[in-house]
PDB file of C-alpha atoms and ligand atoms in Angstrom:
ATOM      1  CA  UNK M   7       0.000   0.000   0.000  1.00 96.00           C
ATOM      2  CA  UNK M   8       3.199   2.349   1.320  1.00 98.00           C
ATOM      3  CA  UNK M   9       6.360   2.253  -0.076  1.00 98.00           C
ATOM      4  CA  UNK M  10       9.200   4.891   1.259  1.00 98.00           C
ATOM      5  CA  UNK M  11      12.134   4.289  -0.867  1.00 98.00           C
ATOM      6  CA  UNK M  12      15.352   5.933   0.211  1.00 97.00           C
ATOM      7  CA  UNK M  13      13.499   9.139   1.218  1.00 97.00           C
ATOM      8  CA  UNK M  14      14.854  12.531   2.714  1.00 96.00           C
ATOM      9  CA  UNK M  15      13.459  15.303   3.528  1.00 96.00           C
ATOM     10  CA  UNK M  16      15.552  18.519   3.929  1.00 96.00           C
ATOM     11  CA  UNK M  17      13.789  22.116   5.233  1.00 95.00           C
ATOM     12  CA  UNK M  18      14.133  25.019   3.011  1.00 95.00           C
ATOM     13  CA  UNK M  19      15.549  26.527   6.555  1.00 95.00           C
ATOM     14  CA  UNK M  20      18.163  23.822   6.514  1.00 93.00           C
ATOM     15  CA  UNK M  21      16.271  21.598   9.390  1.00 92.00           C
ATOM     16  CA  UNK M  22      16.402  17.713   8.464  1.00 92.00           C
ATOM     17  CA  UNK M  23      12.902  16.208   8.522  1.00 94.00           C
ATOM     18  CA  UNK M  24      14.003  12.828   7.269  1.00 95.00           C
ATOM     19  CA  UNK M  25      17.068  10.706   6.024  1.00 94.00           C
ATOM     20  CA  UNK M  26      17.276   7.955   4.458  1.00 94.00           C
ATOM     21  CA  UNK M  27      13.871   6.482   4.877  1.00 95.00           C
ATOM     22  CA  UNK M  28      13.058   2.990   3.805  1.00 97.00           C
ATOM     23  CA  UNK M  29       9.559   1.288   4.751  1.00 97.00           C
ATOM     24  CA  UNK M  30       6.445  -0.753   3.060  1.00 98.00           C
ATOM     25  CA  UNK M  31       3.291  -0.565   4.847  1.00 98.00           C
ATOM     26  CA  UNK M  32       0.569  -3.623   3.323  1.00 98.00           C
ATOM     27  CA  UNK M  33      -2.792  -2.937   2.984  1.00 98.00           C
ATOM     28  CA  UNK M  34      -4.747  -3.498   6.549  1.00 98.00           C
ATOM     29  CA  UNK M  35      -1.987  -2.564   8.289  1.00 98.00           C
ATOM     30  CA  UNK M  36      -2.317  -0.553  11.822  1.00 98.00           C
ATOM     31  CA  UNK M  37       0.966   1.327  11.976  1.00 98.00           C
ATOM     32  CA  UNK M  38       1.855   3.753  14.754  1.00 98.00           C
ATOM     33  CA  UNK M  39       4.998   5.814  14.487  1.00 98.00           C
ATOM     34  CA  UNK M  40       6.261   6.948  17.500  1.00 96.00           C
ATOM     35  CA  UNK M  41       9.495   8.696  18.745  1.00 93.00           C
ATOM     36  CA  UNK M  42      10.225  12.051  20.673  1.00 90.00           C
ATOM     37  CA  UNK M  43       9.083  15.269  19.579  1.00 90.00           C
ATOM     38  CA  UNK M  44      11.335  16.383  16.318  1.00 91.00           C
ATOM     39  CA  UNK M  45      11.660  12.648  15.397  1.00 93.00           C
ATOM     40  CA  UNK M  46      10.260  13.833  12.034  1.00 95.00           C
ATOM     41  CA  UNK M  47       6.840  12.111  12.736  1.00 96.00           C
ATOM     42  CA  UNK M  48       4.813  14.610  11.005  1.00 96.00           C
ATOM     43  CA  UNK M  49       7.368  15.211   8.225  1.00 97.00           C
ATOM     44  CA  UNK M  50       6.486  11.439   7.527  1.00 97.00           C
ATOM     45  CA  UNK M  51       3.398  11.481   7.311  1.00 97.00           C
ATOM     46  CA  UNK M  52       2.552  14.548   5.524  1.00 97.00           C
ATOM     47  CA  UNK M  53       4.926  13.371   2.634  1.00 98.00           C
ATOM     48  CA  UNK M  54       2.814  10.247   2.260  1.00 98.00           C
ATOM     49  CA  UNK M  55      -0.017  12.322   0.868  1.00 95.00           C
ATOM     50  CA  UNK M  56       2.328  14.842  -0.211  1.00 96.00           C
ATOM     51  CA  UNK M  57       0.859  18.124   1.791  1.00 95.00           C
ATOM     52  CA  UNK M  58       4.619  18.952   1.198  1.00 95.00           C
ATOM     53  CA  UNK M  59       7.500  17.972  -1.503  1.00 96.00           C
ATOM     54  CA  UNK M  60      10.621  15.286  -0.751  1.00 97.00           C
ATOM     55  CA  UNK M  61      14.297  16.407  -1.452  1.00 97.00           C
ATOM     56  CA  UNK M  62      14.949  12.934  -2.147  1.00 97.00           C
ATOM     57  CA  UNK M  63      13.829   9.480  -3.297  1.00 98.00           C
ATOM     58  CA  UNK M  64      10.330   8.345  -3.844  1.00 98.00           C
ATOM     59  CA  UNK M  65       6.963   7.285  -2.007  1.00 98.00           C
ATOM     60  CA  UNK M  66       4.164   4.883  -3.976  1.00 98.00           C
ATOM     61  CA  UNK M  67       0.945   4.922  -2.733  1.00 98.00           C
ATOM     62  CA  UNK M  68      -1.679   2.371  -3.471  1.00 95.00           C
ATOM     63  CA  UNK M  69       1.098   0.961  -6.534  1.00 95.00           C
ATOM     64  CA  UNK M  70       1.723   4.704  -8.317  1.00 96.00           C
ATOM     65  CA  UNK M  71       4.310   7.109  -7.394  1.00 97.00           C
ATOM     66  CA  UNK M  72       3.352   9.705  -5.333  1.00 97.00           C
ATOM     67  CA  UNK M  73       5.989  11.777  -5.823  1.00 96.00           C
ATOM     68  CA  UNK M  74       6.042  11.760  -9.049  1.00 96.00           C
ATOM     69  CA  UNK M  75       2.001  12.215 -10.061  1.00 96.00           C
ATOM     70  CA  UNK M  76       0.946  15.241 -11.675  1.00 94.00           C
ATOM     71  CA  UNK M  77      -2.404  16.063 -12.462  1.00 93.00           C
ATOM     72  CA  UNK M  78      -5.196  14.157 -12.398  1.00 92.00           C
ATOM     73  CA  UNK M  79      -2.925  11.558 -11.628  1.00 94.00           C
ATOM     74  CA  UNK M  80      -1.970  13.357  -7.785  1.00 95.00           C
ATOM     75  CA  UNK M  81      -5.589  13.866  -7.462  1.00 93.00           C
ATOM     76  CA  UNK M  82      -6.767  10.539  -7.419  1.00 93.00           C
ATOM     77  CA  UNK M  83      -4.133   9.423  -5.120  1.00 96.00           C
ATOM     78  CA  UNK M  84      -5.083  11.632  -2.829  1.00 96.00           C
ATOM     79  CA  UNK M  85      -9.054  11.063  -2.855  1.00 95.00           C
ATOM     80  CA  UNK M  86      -8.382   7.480  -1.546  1.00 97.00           C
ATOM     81  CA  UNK M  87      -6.281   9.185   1.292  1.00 98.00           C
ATOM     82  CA  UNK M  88      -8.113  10.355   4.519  1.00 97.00           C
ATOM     83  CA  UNK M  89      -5.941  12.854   6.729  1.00 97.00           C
ATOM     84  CA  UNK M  90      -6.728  13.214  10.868  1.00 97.00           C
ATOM     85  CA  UNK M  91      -5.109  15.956  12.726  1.00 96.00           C
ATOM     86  CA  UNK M  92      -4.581  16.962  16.092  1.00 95.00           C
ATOM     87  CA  UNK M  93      -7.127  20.333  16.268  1.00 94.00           C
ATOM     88  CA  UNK M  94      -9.478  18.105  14.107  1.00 93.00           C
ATOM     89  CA  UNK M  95      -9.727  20.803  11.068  1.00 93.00           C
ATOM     90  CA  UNK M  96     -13.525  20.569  10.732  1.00 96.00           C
ATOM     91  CA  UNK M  97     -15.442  23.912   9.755  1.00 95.00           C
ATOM     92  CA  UNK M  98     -16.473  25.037  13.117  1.00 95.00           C
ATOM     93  CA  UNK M  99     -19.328  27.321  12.179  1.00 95.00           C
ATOM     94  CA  UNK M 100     -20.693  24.207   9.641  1.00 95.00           C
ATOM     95  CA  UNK M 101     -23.476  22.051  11.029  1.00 96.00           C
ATOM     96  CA  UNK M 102     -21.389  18.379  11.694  1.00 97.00           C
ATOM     97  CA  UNK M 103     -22.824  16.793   8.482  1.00 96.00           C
ATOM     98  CA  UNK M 104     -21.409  19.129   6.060  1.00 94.00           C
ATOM     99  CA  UNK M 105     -18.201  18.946   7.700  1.00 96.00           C
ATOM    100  CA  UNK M 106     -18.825  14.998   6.681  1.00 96.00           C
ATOM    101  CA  UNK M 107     -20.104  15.879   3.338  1.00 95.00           C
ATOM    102  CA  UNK M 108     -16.662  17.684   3.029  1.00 92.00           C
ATOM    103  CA  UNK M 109     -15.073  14.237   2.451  1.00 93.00           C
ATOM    104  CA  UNK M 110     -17.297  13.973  -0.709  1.00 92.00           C
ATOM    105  CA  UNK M 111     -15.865  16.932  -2.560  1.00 87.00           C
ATOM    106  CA  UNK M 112     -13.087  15.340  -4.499  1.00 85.00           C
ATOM    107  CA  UNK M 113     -15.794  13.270  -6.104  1.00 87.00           C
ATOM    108  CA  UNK M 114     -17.782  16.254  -7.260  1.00 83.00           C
ATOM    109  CA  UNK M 115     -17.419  19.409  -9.969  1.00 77.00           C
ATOM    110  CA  UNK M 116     -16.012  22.573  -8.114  1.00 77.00           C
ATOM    111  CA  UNK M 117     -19.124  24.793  -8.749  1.00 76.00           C
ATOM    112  CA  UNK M 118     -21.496  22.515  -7.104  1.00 74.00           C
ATOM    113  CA  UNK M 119     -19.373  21.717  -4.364  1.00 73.00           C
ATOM    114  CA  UNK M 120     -19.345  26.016  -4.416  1.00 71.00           C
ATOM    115  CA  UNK M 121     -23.205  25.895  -3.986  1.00 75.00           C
ATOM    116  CA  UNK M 122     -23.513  22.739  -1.611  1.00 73.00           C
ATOM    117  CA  UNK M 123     -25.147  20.584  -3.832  1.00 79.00           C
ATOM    118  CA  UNK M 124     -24.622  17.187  -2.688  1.00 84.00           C
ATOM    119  CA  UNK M 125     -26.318  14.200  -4.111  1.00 88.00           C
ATOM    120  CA  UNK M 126     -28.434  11.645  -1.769  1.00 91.00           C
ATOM    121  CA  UNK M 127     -26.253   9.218  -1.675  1.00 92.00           C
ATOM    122  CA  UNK M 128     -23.395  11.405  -0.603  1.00 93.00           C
ATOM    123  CA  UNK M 129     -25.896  11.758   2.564  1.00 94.00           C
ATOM    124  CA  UNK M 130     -26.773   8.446   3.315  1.00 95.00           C
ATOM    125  CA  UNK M 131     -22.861   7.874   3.161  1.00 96.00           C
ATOM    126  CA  UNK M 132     -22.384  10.917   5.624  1.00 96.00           C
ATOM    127  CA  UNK M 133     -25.030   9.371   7.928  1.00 97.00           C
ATOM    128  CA  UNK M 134     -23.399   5.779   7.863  1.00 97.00           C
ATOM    129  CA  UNK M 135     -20.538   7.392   8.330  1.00 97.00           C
ATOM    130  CA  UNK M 136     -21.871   9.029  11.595  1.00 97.00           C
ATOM    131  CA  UNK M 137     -23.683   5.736  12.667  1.00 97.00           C
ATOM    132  CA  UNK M 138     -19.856   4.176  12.853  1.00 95.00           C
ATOM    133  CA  UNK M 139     -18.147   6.407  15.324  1.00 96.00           C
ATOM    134  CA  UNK M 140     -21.984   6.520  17.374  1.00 95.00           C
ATOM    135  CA  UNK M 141     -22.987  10.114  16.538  1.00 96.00           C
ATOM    136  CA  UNK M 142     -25.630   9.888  14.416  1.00 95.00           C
ATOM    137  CA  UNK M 143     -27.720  12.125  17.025  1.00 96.00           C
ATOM    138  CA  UNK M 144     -24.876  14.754  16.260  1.00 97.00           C
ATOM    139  CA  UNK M 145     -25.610  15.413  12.750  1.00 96.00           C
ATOM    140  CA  UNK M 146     -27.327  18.301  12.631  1.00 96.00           C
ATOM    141  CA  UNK M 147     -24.899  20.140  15.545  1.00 97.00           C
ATOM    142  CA  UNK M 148     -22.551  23.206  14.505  1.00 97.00           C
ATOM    143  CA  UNK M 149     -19.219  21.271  14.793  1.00 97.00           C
ATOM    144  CA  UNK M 150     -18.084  23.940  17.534  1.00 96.00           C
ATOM    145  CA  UNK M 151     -20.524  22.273  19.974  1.00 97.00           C
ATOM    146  CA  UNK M 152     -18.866  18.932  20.266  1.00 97.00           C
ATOM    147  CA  UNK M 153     -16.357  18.086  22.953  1.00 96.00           C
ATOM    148  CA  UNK M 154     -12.789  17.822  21.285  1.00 96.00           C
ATOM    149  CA  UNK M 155     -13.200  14.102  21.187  1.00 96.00           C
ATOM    150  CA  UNK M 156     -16.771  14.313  19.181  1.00 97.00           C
ATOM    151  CA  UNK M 157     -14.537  16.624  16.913  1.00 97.00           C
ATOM    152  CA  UNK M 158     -12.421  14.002  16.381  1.00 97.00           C
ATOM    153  CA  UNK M 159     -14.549  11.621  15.612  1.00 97.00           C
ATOM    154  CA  UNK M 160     -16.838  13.927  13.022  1.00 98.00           C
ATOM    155  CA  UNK M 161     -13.295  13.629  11.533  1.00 98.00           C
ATOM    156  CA  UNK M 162     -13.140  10.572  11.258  1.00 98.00           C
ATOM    157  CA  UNK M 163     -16.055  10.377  10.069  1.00 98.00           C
ATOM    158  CA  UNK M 164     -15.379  12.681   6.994  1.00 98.00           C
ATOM    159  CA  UNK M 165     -12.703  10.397   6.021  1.00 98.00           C
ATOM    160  CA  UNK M 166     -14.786   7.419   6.038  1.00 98.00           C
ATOM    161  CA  UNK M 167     -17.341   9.256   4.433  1.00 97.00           C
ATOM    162  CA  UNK M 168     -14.249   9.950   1.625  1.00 97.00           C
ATOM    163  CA  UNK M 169     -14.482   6.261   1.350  1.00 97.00           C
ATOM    164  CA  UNK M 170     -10.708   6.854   1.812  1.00 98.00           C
ATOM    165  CA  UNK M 171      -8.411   3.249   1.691  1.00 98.00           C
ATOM    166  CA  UNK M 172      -5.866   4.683   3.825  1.00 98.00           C
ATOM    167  CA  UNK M 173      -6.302   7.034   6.727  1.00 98.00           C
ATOM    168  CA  UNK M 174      -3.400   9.312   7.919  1.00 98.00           C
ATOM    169  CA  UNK M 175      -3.458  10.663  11.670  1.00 98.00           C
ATOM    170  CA  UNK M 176      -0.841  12.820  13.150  1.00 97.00           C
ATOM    171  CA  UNK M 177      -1.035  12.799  16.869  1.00 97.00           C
ATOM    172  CA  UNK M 178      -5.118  12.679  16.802  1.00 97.00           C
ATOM    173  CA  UNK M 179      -5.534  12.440  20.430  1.00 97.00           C
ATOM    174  CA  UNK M 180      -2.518  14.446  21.568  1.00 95.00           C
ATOM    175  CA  UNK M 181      -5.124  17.106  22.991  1.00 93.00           C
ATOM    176  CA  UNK M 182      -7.318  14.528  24.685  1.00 96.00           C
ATOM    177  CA  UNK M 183      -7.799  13.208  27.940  1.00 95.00           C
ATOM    178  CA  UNK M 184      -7.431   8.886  28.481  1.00 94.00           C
ATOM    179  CA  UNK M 185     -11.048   8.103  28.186  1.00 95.00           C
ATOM    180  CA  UNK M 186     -11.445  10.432  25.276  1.00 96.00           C
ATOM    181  CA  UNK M 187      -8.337   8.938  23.657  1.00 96.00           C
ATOM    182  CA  UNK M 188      -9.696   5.799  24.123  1.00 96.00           C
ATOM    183  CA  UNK M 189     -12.943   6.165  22.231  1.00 96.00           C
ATOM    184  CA  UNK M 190     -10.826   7.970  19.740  1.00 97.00           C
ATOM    185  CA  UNK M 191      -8.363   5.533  19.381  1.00 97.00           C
ATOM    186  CA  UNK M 192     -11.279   2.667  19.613  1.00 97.00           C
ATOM    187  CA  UNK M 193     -12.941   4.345  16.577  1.00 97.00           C
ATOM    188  CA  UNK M 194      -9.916   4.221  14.034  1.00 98.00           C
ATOM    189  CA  UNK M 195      -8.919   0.437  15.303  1.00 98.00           C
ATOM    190  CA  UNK M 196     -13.269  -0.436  14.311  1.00 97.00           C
ATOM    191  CA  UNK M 197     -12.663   0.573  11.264  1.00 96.00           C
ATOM    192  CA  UNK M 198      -9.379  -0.319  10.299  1.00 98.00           C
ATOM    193  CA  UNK M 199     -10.963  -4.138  11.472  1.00 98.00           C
ATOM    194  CA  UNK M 200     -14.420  -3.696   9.479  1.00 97.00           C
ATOM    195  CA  UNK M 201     -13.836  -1.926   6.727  1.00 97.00           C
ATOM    196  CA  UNK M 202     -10.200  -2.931   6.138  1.00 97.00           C
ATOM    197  CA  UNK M 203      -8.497   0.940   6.258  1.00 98.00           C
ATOM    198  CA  UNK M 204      -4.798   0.646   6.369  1.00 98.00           C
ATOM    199  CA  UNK M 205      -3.924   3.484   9.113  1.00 98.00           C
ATOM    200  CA  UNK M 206      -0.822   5.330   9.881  1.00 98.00           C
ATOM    201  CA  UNK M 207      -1.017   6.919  12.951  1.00 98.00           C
ATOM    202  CA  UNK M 208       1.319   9.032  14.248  1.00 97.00           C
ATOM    203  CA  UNK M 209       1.487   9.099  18.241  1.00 96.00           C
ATOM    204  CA  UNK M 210       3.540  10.214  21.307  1.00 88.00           C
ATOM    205  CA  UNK M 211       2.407   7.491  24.320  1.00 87.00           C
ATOM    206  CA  UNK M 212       4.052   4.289  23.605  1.00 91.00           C
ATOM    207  CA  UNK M 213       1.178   2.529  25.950  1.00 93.00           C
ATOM    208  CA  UNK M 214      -1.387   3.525  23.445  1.00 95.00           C
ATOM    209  CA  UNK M 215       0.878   2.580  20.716  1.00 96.00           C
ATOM    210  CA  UNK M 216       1.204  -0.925  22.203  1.00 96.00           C
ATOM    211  CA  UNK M 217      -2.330  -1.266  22.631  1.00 97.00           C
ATOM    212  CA  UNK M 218      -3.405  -0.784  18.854  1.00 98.00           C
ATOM    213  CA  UNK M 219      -0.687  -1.028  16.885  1.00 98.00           C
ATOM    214  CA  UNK M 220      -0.381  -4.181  14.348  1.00 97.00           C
ATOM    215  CA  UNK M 221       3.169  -2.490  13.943  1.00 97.00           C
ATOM    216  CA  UNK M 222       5.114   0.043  15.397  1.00 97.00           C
ATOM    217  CA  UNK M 223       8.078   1.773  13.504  1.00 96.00           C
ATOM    218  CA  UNK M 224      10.004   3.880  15.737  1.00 95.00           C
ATOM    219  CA  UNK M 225      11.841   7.426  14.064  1.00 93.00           C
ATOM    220  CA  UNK M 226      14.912   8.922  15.774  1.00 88.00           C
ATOM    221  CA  UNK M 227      15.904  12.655  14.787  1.00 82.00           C
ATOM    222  CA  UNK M 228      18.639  12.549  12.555  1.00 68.00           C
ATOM    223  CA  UNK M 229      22.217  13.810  12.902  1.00 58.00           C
ATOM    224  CA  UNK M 230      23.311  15.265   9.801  1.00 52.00           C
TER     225      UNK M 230
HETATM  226  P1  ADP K 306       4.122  19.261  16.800  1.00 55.25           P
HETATM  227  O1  ADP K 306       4.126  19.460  18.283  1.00 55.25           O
HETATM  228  O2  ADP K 306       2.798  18.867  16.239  1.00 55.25           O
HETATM  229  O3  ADP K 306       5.266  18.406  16.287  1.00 55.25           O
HETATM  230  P2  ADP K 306       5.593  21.560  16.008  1.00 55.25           P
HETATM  231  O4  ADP K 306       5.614  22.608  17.056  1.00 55.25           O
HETATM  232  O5  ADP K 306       6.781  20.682  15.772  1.00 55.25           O
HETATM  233  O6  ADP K 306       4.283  20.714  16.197  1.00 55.25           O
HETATM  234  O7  ADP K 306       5.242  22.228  14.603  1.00 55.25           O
HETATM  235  C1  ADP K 306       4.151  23.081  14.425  1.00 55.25           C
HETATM  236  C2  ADP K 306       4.250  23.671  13.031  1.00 55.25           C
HETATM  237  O8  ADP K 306       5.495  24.373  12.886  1.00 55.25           O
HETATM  238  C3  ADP K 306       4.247  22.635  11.928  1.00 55.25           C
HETATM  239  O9  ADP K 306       3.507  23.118  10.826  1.00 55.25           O
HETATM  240  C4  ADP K 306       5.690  22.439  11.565  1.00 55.25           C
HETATM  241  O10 ADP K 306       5.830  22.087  10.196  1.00 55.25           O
HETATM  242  C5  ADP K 306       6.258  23.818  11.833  1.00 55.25           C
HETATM  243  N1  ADP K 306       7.654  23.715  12.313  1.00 55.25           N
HETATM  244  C6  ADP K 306       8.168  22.814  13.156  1.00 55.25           C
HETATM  245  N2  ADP K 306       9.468  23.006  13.354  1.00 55.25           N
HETATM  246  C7  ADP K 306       9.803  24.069  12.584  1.00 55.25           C
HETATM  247  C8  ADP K 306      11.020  24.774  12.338  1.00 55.25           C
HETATM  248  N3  ADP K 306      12.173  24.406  12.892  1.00 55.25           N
HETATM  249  N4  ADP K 306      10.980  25.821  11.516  1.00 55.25           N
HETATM  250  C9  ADP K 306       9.832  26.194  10.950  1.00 55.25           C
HETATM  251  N5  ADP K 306       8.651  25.560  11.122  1.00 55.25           N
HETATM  252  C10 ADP K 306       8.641  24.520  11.931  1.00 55.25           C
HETATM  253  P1  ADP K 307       7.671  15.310  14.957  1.00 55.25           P
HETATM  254  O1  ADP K 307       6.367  15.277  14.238  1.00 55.25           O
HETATM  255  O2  ADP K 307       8.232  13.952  15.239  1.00 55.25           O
HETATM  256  O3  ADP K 307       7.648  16.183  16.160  1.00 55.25           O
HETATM  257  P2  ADP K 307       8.542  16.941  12.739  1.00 55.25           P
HETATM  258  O4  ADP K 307       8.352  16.138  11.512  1.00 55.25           O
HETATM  259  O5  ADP K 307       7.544  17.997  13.081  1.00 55.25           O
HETATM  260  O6  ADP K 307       8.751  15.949  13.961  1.00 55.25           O
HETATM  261  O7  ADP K 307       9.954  17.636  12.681  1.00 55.25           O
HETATM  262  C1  ADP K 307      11.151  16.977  12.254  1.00 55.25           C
HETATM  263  C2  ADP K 307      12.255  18.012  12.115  1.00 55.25           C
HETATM  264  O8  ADP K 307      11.924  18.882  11.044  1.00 55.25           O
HETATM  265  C3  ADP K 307      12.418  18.906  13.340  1.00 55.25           C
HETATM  266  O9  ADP K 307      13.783  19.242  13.426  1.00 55.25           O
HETATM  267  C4  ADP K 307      11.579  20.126  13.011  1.00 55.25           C
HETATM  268  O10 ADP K 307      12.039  21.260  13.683  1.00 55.25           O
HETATM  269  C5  ADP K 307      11.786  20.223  11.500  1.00 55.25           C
HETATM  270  N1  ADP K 307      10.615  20.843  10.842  1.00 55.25           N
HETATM  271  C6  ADP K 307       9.346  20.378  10.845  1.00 55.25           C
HETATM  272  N2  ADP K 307       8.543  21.166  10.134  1.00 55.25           N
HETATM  273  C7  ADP K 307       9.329  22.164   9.668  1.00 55.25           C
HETATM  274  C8  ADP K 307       9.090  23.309   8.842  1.00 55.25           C
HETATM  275  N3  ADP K 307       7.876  23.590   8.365  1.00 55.25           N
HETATM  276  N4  ADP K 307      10.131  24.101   8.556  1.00 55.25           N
HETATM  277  C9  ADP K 307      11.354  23.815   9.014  1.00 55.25           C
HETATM  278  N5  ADP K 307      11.653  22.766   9.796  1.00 55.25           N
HETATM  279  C10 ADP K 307      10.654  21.941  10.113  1.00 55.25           C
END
């Protein structure tokens, strides 16, 4: 599914984000990357969906070359990629459904994604969606409403609601207390076991890493 081959990542500042990196990640997989803060966790993860450019080597994503896609090409990479972040990233003025409905907009034209116009099924996928993290009941809320851990899940919920194959999460329940980590963390494990999601997820405790990863790969910071 994931394929790092020889990659580096250099800073335009000069600061080393990655050297040398060399994994494969199969489809299913629950992989938690850990290490200390600086590591280059998040420089790892955002090049798998490339939210930023390489200096070196190359990354293949569901069998085509990330790196290298242009186009049309980059685009449909990235639909099948479903990104989780720490401050969750939803609207917060947008009622919790369209924040779901978001996750539908790479499958749409721009102008009716402009004036909101999404089809039916789109919704019954937003509400299934909602139904698998348990917050059906939620979908009509403004997203700024929910506790940090509802947040979280409405994001997950976007992603599945992207129909995504992979889901990327960097540190998603850094800002979370233990029992809302664990519902968090119990959400993403349900549906990389139902639905078959291969997850990265990048994360700070090593107990909760234990706990859910099928793998853990462990970054150091580099020395140049
Ligand atoms: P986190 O705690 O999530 O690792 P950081 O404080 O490392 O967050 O980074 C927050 C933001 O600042 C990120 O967008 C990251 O890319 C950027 N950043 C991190 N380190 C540097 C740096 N040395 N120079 C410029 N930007 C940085
Ligand atoms: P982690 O997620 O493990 O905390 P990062 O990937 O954020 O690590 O950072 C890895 C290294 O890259 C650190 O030295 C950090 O300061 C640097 N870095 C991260 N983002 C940026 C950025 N936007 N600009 C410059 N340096 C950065």
């Amino acid at each position: 599914m994931i394929e790092f081959k020889n990659v580096s990542k250099v800073y335009p500042n000069g600061a080393r984000g990655l050297k040398n990196i060399n994994i494969k990640i199969e489809k299913g997989e629950f992989v938690v990357v850990v290490g200390l803060s600086g590591a280059g966790k998040s420089t790892l993860l955002r090049s798998i969906n490339r939210l930023h450019e390489v200096s070196n080597g190359e990354i293949i994503v569901g069998g085509k070359s990330i790196t290298k896609a242009q186009g049309t090409d980059l685009y449909r990479i990235r639909r099948d990629i479903g990104m989780i972040f720490q401050h969750f990233n939803l609207v917060k003025r947008s009622s919790v459904m369209r924040n779901v409905l978001s996750g539908r907009a790479g499958y749409h034209s721009t102008w009716k994604m402009v004036l909101g116009l999404f089809p039916k099924k789109d919704k019954e996928l937003a509400i299934q969606a909602l139904k698998r993290v348990n917050m059906p009941e939620k979908a009509y809320i403004r997203a700024d409403q929910l506790s940090g851990g509802q947040q979280q899940r409405v994001s997950i919920a976007r992603a599945l609601a992207q129909e995504a194959k992979l889901i990327l999460a960097d540190e998603p329940v850094a800002s979370l207390d233990p029992l809302t980590t664990k519902q968090v963390m119990d959400d993403l494990q349900r549906v990389n076991q139902e639905l078959g999601i291969t997850m990265v997820v990048n994360l700070h405790f090593i107990d909760v890493a234990r706990k859910y990863a099928t793998r853990i790969i462990g970054l150091r910071r580099s020395r140049f």
